[in-house]
mmCIF file of C-alpha atoms in Angstrom:
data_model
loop_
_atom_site.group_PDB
_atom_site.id
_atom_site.type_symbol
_atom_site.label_atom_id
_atom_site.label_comp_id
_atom_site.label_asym_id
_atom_site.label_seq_id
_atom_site.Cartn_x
_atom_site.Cartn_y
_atom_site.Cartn_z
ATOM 1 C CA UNK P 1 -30.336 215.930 -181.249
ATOM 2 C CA UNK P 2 -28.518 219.139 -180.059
ATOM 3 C CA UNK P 3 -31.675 220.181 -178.422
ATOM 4 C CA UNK P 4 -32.097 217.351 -176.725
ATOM 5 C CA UNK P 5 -28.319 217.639 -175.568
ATOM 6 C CA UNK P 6 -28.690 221.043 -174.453
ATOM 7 C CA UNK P 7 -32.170 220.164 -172.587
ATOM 8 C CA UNK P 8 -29.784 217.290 -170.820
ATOM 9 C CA UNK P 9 -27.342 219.909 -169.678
ATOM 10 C CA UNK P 10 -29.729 222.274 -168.771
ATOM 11 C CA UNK P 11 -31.049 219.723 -166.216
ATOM 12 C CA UNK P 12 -27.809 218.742 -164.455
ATOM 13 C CA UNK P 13 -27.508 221.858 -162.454
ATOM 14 C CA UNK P 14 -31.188 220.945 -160.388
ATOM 15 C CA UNK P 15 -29.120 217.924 -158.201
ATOM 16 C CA UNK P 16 -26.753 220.794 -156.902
ATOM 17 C CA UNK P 17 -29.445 222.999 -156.335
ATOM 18 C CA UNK P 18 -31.447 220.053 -154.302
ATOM 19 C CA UNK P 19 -27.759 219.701 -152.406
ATOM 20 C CA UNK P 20 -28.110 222.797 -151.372
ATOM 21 C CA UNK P 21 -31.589 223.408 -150.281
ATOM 22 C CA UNK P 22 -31.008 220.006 -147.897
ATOM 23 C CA UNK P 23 -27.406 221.580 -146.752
ATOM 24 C CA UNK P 24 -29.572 224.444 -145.902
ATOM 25 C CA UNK P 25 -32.592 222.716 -144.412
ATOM 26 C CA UNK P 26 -29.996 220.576 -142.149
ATOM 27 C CA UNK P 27 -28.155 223.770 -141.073
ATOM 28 C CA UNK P 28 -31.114 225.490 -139.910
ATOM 29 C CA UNK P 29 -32.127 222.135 -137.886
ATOM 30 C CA UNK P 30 -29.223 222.283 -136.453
ATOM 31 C CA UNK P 31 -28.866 225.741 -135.055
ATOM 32 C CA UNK P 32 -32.366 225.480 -133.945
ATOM 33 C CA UNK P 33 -31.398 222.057 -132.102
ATOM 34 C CA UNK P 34 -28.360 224.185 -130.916
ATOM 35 C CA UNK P 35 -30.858 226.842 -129.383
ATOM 36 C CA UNK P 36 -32.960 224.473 -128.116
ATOM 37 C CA UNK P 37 -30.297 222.973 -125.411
ATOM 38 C CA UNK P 38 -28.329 225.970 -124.970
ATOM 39 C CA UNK P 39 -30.652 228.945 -124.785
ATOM 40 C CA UNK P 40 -31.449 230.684 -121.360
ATOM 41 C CA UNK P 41 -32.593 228.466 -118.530
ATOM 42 C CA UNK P 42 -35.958 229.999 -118.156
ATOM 43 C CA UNK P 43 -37.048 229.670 -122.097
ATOM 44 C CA UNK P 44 -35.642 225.795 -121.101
ATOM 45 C CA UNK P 45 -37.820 225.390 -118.011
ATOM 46 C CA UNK P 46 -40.620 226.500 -120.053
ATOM 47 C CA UNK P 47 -39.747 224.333 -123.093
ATOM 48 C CA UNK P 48 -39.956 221.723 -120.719
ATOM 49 C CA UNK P 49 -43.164 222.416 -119.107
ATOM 50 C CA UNK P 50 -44.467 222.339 -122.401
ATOM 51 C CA UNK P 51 -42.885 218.721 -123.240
ATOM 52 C CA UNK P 52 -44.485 217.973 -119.641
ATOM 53 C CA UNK P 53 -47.861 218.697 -120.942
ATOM 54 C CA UNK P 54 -47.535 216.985 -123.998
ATOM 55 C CA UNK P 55 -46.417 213.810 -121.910
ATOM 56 C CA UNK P 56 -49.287 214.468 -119.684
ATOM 57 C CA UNK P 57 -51.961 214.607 -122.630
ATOM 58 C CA UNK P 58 -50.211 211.101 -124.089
ATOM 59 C CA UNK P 59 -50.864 209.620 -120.874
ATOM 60 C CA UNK P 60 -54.461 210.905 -120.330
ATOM 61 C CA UNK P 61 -55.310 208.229 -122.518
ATOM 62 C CA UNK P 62 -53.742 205.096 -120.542
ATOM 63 C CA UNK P 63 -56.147 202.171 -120.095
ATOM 64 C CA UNK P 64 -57.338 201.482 -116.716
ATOM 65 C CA UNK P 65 -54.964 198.832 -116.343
ATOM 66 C CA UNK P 66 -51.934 200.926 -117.655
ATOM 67 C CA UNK P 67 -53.008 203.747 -114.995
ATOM 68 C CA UNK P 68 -53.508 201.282 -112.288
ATOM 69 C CA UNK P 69 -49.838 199.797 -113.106
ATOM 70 C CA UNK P 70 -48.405 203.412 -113.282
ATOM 71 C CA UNK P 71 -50.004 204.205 -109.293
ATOM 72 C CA UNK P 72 -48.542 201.314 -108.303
ATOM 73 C CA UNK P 73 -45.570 200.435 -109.587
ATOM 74 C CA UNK P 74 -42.726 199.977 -107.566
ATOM 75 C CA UNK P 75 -41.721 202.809 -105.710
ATOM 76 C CA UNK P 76 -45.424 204.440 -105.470
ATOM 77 C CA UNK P 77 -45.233 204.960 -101.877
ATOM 78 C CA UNK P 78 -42.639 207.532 -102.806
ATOM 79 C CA UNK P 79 -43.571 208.657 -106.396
ATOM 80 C CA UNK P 80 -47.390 209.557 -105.113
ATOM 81 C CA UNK P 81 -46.533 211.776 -102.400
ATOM 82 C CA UNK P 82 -46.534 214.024 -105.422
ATOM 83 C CA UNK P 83 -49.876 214.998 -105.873
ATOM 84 C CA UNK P 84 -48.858 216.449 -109.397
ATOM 85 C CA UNK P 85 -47.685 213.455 -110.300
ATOM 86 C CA UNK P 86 -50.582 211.274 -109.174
ATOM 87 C CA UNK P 87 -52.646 213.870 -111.222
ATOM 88 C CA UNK P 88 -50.727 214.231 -114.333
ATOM 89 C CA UNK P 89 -51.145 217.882 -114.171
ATOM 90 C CA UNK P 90 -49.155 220.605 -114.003
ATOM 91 C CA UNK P 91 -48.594 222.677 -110.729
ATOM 92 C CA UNK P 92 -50.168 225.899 -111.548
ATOM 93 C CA UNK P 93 -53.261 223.936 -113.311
ATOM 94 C CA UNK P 94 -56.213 226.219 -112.380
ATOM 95 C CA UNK P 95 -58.887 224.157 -110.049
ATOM 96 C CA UNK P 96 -61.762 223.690 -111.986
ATOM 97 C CA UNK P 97 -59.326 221.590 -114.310
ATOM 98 C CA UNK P 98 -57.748 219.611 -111.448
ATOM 99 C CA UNK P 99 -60.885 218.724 -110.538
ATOM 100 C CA UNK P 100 -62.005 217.407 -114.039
ATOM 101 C CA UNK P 101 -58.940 215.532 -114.470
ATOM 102 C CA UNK P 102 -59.543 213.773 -110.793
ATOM 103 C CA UNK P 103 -62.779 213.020 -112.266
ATOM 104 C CA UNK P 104 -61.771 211.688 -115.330
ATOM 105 C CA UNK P 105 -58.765 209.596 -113.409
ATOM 106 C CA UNK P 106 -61.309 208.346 -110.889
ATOM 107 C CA UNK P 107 -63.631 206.669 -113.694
ATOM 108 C CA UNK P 108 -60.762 205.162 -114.710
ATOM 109 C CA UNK P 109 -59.317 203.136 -111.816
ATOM 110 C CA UNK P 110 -62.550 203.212 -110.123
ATOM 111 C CA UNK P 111 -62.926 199.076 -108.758
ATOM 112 C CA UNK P 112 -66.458 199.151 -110.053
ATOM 113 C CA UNK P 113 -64.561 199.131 -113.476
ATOM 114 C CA UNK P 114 -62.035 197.153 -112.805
ATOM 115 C CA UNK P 115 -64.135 194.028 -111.543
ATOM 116 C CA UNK P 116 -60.978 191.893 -112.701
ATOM 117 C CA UNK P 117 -58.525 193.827 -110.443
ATOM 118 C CA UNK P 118 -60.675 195.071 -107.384
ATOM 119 C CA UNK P 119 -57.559 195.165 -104.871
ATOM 120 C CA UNK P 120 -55.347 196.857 -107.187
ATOM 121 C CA UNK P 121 -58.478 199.421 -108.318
ATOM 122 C CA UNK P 122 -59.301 200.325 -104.562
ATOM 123 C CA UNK P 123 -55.211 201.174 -104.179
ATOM 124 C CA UNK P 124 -55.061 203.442 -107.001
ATOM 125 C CA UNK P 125 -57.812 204.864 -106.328
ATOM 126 C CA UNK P 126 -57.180 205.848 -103.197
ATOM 127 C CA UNK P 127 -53.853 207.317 -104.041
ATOM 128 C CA UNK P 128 -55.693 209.809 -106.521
ATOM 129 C CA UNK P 129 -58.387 210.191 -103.823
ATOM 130 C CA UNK P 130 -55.521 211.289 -101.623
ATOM 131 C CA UNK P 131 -54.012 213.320 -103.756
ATOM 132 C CA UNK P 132 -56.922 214.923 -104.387
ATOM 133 C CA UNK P 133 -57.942 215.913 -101.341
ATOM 134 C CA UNK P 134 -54.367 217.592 -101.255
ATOM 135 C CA UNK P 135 -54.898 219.783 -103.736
ATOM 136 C CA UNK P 136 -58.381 220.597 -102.780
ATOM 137 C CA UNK P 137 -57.324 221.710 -99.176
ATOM 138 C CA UNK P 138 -55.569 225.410 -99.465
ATOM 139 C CA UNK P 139 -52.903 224.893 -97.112
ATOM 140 C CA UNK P 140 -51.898 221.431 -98.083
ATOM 141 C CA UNK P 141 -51.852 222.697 -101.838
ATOM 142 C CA UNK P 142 -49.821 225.779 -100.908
ATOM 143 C CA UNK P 143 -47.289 223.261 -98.894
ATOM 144 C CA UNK P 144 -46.940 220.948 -102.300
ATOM 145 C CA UNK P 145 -46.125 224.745 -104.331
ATOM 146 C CA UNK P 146 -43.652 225.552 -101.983
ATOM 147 C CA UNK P 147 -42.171 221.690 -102.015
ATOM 148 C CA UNK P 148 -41.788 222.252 -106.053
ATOM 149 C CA UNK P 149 -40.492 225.611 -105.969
ATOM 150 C CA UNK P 150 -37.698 224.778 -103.714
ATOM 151 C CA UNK P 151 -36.747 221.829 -106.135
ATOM 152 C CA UNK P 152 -36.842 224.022 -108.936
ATOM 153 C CA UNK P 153 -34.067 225.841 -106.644
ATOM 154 C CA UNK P 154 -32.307 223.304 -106.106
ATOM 155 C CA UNK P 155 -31.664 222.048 -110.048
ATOM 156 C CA UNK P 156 -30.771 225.604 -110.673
ATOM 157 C CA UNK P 157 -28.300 225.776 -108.071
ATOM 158 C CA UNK P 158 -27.022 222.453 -108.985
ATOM 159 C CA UNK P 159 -26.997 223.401 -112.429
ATOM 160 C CA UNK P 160 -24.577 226.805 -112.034
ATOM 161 C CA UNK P 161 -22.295 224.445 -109.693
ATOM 162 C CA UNK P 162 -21.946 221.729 -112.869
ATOM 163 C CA UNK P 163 -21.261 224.580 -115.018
ATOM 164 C CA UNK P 164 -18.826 226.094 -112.487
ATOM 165 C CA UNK P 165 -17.180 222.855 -112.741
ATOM 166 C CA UNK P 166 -17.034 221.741 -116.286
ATOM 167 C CA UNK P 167 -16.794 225.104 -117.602
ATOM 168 C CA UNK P 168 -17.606 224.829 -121.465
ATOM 169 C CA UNK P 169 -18.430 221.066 -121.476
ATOM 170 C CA UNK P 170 -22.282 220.194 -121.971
ATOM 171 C CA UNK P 171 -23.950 219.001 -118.986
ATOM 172 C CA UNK P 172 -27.423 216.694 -118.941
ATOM 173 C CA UNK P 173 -29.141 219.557 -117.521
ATOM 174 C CA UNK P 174 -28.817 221.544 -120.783
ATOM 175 C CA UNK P 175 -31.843 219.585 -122.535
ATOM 176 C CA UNK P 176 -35.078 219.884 -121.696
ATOM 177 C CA UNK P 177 -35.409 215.954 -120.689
ATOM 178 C CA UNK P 178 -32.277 215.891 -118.605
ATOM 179 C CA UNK P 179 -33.535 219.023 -116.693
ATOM 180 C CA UNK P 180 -36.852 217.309 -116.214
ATOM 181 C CA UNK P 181 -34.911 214.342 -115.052
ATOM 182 C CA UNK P 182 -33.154 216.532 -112.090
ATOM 183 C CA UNK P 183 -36.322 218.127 -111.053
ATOM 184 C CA UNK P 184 -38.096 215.254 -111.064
ATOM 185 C CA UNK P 185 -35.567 213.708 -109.159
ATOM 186 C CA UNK P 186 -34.933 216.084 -106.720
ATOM 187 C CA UNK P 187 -38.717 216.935 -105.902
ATOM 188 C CA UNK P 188 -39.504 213.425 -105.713
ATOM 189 C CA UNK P 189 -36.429 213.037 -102.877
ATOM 190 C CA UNK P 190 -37.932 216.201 -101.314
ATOM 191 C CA UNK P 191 -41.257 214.906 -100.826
ATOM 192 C CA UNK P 192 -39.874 211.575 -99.721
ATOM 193 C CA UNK P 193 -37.594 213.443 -96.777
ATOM 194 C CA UNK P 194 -40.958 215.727 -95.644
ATOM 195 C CA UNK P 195 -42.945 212.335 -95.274
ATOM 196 C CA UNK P 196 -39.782 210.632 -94.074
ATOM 197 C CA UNK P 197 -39.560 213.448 -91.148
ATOM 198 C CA UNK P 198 -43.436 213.790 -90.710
ATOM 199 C CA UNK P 199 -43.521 209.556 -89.923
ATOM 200 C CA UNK P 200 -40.670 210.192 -87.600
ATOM 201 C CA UNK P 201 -42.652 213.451 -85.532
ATOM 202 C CA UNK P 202 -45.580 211.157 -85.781
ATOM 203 C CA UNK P 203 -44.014 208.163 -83.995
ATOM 204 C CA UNK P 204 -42.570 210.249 -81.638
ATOM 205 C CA UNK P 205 -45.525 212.115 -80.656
ATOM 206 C CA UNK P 206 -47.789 208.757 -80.550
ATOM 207 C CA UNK P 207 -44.660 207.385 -78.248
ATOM 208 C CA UNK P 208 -45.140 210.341 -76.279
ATOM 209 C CA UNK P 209 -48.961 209.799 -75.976
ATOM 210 C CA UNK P 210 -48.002 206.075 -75.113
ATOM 211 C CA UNK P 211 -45.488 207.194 -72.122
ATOM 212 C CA UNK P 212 -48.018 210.371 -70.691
ATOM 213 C CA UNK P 213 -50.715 207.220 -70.966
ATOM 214 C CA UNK P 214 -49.004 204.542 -69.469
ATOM 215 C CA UNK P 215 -47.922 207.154 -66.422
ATOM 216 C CA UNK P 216 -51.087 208.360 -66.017
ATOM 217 C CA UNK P 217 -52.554 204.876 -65.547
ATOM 218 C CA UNK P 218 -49.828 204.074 -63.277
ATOM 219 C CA UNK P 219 -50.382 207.198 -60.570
ATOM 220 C CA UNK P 220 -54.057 206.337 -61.207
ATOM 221 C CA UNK P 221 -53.344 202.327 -59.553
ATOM 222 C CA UNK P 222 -51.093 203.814 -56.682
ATOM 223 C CA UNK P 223 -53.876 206.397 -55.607
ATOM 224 C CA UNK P 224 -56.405 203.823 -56.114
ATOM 225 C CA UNK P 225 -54.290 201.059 -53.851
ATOM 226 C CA UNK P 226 -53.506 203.266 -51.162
ATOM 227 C CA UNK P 227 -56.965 204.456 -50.765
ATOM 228 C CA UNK P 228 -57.822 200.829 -50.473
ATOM 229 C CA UNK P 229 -55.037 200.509 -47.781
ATOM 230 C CA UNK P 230 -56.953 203.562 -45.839
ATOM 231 C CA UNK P 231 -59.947 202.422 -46.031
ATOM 232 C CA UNK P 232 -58.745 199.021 -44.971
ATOM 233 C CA UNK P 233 -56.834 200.465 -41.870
ATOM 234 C CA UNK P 234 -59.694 202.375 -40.752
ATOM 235 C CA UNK P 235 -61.929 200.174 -40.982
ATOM 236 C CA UNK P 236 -59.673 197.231 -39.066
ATOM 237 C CA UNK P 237 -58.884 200.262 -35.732
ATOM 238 C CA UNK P 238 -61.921 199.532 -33.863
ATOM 239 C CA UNK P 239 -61.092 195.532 -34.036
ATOM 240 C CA UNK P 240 -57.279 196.617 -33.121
ATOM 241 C CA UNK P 241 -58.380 198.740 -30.510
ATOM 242 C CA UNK P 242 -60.688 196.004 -29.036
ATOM 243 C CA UNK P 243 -57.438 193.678 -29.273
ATOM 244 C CA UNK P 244 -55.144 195.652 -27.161
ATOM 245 C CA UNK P 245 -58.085 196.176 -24.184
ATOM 246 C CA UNK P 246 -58.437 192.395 -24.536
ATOM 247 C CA UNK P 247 -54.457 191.723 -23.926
ATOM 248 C CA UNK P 248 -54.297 194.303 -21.030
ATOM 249 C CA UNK P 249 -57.343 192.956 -19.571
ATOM 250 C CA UNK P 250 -56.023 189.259 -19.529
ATOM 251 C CA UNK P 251 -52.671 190.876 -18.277
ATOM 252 C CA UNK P 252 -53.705 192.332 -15.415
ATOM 253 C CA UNK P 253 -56.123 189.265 -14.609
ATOM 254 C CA UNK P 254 -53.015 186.767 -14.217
ATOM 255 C CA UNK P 255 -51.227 189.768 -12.391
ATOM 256 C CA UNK P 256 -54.148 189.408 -9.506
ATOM 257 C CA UNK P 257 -54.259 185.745 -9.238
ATOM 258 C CA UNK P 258 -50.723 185.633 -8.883
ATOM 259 C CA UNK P 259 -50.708 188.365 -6.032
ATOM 260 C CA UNK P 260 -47.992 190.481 -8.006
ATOM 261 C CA UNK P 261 -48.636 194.348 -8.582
ATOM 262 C CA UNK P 262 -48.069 196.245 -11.792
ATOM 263 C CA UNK P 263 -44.609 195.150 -13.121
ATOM 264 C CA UNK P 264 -41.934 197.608 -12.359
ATOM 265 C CA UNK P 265 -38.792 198.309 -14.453
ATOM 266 C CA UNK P 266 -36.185 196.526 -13.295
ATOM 267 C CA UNK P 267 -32.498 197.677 -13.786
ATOM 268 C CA UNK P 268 -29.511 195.221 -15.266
ATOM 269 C CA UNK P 269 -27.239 193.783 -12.294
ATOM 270 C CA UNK P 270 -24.567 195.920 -11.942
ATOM 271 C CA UNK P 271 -20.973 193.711 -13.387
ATOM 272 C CA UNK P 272 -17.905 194.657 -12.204
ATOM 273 C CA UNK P 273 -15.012 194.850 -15.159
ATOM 274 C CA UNK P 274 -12.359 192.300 -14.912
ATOM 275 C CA UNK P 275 -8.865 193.738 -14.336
#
């Protein structure tokens, strides 16, 4: 009996020592969670880059039909000037592996496998097409770089001003997901103001094509109706010409018979003024 006491007692103590291993485990979760949204802003950009990827690999393996819906969902016009985000691949993705994952996109949405949704296959495929051909031209690809560089400027900026402002309070750009919210956000918006602007230079220059035409074509009828006229009034001086010897002939035939000799100017009758 007493042993079995004592081996009672002796096995109390292991609940408190269980407390404390989970008080321990939950504090160490904690300050790494702590880390984790307040640590430096470029360990944080590249936390996120790595939540990107993993994103990225989870969506790799979309159905057609969930890819097709994600190129054209509403807002695409905007959301796939992003050739990045058409891709699903990060910006600094080496070539080669652009390439594959075009590939392996392509297959996907391709209309030949998609016999049930032809239209909406030939749309998104064209928008990875597109995007595509982006990245595969130098200067175009260099141009998109440049487009997400200057958002990543822009969150950071935005990010110091927020802090500036709220001082100690936590702001969503502190975790990874609301910082890939803003840059999302804000490259998105860029791309949408450098179509936005190359539309507007487009319209203008095909305006300015329209006016230069329509100008051209107008100078073009006015030579062409006044060479007409020319040719018209040279051709019609002989038969003038033959007129007026024809009127002074007749003229000076009625003169004879009537005895008279070449009409002379006659002055007005002088009028005295009334007084």
């Amino acid at each position: 009996m007493a042993s079995s006491t004592q081996q009672t007692i002796k096995q109390e103590p292991s609940p408190v020592s269980s407390s404390s291993s989970q008080k321990s485990t939950t504090t160490s979760t904690l300050k790494e969670e702590f880390n984790a949204i307040f640590k430096p802003e470029d360990a944080t950009f590249e936390q996120f880059y790595s939540e990107v990827k993993a994103i990225e690999k989870r969506d790799s393996v979309l159905t057609p039909e969930q890819q097709i819906n994600r190129l054209l969902r509403p807002g695409a016009t905007y959301f796939n000037l992003n050739p990045f985000e058409v891709l699903q691949i990060d910006p600094n993705t080496p070539f080669e592996e652009v390439a594959k994952h075009y590939r392996r996109l392509s297959m996907l949405v391709h209309p030949d496998k998609n016999p049930t949704m032809t239209d909406r296959a030939s749309l998104a495929f064209e928008a990875i097409n597109k995007a595509y051909k982006m990245l595969e031209d130098e200067t175009e690809r260099k141009k998109c770089l440049e487009v997400i560089e200057e958002g990543r400027e822009r969150v950071e900026k935005m990010i110091q001003e927020k802090r500036s402002k709220y001082k100690s309070q936590p702001i969503e750009e502190d975790t990874p997901e609301g910082y890939k919210k803003s840059l999302w956000s804000v490259t998105c918006k860029l791309f949408a103001d450098i179509e936005r602007l190359r539309v507007r230079e487009e319209t203008n220059k095909t305006e300015e094509r329209k006016r230069k035409a329509e100008e051209v074509t107008e100078r073009e009828e006015r030579t062409k109706l006044r060479k007409e006229w020319d040719k018209n009034y040279e051709e019609s001086r002989q038969t003038r010409v033959n007129s007026w010897k024809s009127f002074q002939t007749v003229s000076k035939s009625k003169d004879a018979v009537k005895g008279k000799g070449p009409a002379l100017f006659k002055p007005p009758k002088y009028k005295p003024e009334p007084r």
